[in-house]
Amino acid sequence: MNILQLKESITAIAESNQSVSEKRQEICDYLKQEIDYYHWVGFYFKNGNAAELKLAEFAGEPTEHTVIPFGKGICGQVAISNENFVVPDVTAQDNYISCGFKVKSEIVIPIFVNGENVGQIDIDSHITNPFSEADELFLEFVCKKVAQLK
């Protein structure tokens, strides 16, 4: 994984003349294509004033989990904790929402705008324990770029 090249590409997408939704979709598509163990990449955002997340753009197999209550699953826990959550093995998690039998691990990084957790990037992998600190730091960078999209 060439982090510098990935960051340059994410920055170029963020600065393109597309709509915010198109930029987020392109980021999902790009990450899924470029990082071989990112099998599903998606954005969830706070659903208005409701205590739930709503699926926005994603790349990968469709999911039935288009709305996730705060506290439920990994994404719902990040909505409350405001902290990164790396799950090396989803079978070891009690509060996990299965998105399919292929998913073995997950990483969720919150997106902050003016200090408020407005959403998150959610990545599933079909490999057990593929995510490193480098993934975490890179995805924090991606989330900062997404938070600045206009």
C-alpha positions as MATLAB code, in Angstrom:
seq = 'MNILQLKESITAIAESNQSVSEKRQEICDYLKQEIDYYHWVGFYFKNGNAAELKLAEFAGEPTEHTVIPFGKGICGQVAISNENFVVPDVTAQDNYISCGFKVKSEIVIPIFVNGENVGQIDIDSHITNPFSEADELFLEFVCKKVAQLK';
ca = [
       0.000    0.000    0.000;
       1.609    3.245   -1.174;
       0.135    5.695    1.344;
       1.522    8.794   -0.355;
      -0.004    7.840   -3.709;
      -3.312    6.931   -2.063;
      -3.429   10.274   -0.222;
      -2.654   12.179   -3.430;
      -5.484   10.394   -5.236;
      -7.960   11.006   -2.397;
      -6.970   14.693   -2.370;
      -7.479   14.905   -6.144;
     -10.942   13.346   -5.831;
     -11.832   15.710   -2.965;
     -10.762   18.733   -5.015;
     -12.539   17.654   -8.220;
     -15.545   19.497   -9.658;
     -18.022   16.730   -8.849;
     -20.879   16.903   -6.360;
     -20.207   15.852   -2.752;
     -22.080   12.588   -3.318;
     -20.110   11.840   -6.496;
     -16.829   12.525   -4.669;
     -17.765   10.191   -1.819;
     -18.801    7.481   -4.295;
     -15.524    7.853   -6.162;
     -13.602    7.574   -2.873;
     -15.458    4.327   -2.052;
     -14.819    2.905   -5.511;
     -11.167    3.960   -5.440;
     -10.436    2.462   -2.014;
     -12.150   -0.827   -2.856;
     -10.238   -1.046   -6.134;
      -6.806   -0.007   -4.853;
      -6.583   -1.865   -1.527;
      -7.055   -5.551   -2.124;
      -8.379   -6.396    1.343;
     -10.997   -3.592    1.357;
     -13.924   -5.699    0.127;
     -16.736   -3.318    1.131;
     -16.291    0.424    1.623;
     -19.125    2.714    2.643;
     -20.138    5.898    4.380;
     -22.800    6.119    7.064;
     -24.038    9.504    8.258;
     -26.170   10.664   11.152;
     -29.814   10.605   10.037;
     -31.026   14.102   10.936;
     -31.963   14.323   14.620;
     -32.624   10.584   14.910;
     -30.249    8.459   16.980;
     -29.336    6.406   13.947;
     -26.984    6.220   10.996;
     -28.095    6.074    7.382;
     -26.090    4.426    4.611;
     -24.879    6.832    1.940;
     -22.388    5.940   -0.780;
     -20.723    2.519   -0.841;
     -18.768    0.121   -3.038;
     -19.292   -3.610   -2.729;
     -22.218   -5.946   -2.316;
     -25.520   -4.307   -1.353;
     -26.383   -4.488    2.343;
     -29.709   -4.679    4.125;
     -28.201   -2.516    6.880;
     -29.161    0.862    5.457;
     -30.186    2.273    8.853;
     -28.248    1.439   12.027;
     -29.374    2.582   15.497;
     -26.734    4.252   17.667;
     -25.102    1.612   19.855;
     -25.941   -1.297   17.528;
     -23.108   -3.065   15.737;
     -19.649   -1.642   15.183;
     -20.903    1.450   13.334;
     -23.510    2.197   15.985;
     -20.894    1.884   18.717;
     -18.578    4.355   16.925;
     -21.516    6.803   16.674;
     -21.543    6.846   20.499;
     -17.853    6.422   21.374;
     -16.496    8.874   18.764;
     -13.454    6.609   18.507;
     -11.932    4.389   15.842;
     -12.952    0.750   16.104;
     -10.821   -1.983   14.554;
     -12.284   -5.477   14.688;
      -9.661   -8.082   13.713;
     -12.197  -10.944   13.927;
     -15.930  -10.204   13.831;
     -16.777  -13.567   15.421;
     -15.201  -12.299   18.655;
     -17.650   -9.366   18.876;
     -20.901   -9.703   20.798;
     -22.422   -6.513   19.378;
     -21.752   -7.167   15.684;
     -24.261   -6.877   12.845;
     -23.397   -9.438   10.189;
     -23.328   -8.058    6.670;
     -22.615  -11.447    5.164;
     -20.822  -14.707    5.831;
     -17.734  -13.529    3.894;
     -16.969  -10.665    6.300;
     -14.163  -11.592    8.698;
     -12.996   -8.173    9.949;
     -14.071   -4.530   10.008;
     -12.669   -1.060   10.601;
     -14.804    2.005   11.319;
     -13.408    5.544   11.565;
     -15.600    8.519   12.578;
     -15.942   11.683   10.505;
     -15.895   14.920   12.486;
     -17.168   18.324   11.344;
     -16.534   21.144   13.834;
     -15.873   18.560   16.543;
     -19.160   16.705   15.966;
     -19.273   13.067   14.850;
     -21.418   13.336   11.697;
     -20.721    9.925   10.215;
     -18.096    7.346    9.488;
     -16.309    5.278    6.938;
     -16.933    1.553    7.329;
     -14.714   -1.046    5.695;
     -15.255   -4.803    5.716;
     -12.679   -7.407    4.746;
     -13.032  -11.070    3.884;
      -9.665  -11.643    5.607;
      -9.157  -11.995    9.355;
      -6.984   -9.254   10.913;
      -5.798   -7.366    7.798;
      -6.024   -3.830    9.235;
      -2.906   -2.148   10.608;
      -2.125    1.171   12.243;
      -1.256    2.400    8.737;
      -4.861    1.708    7.645;
      -6.184    3.533   10.675;
      -4.022    6.621   10.070;
      -4.761    6.635    6.343;
      -8.517    6.338    6.924;
      -8.367    9.187    9.443;
      -6.854   11.246    6.602;
      -9.677   10.144    4.273;
     -12.281   11.122    6.879;
     -10.729   14.580    7.277;
     -10.942   15.064    3.504;
     -14.563   13.864    3.466;
     -15.420   16.261    6.304;
     -14.176   19.147    4.152;
     -16.071   18.231    0.984;
     -18.103   20.994   -0.617;
];
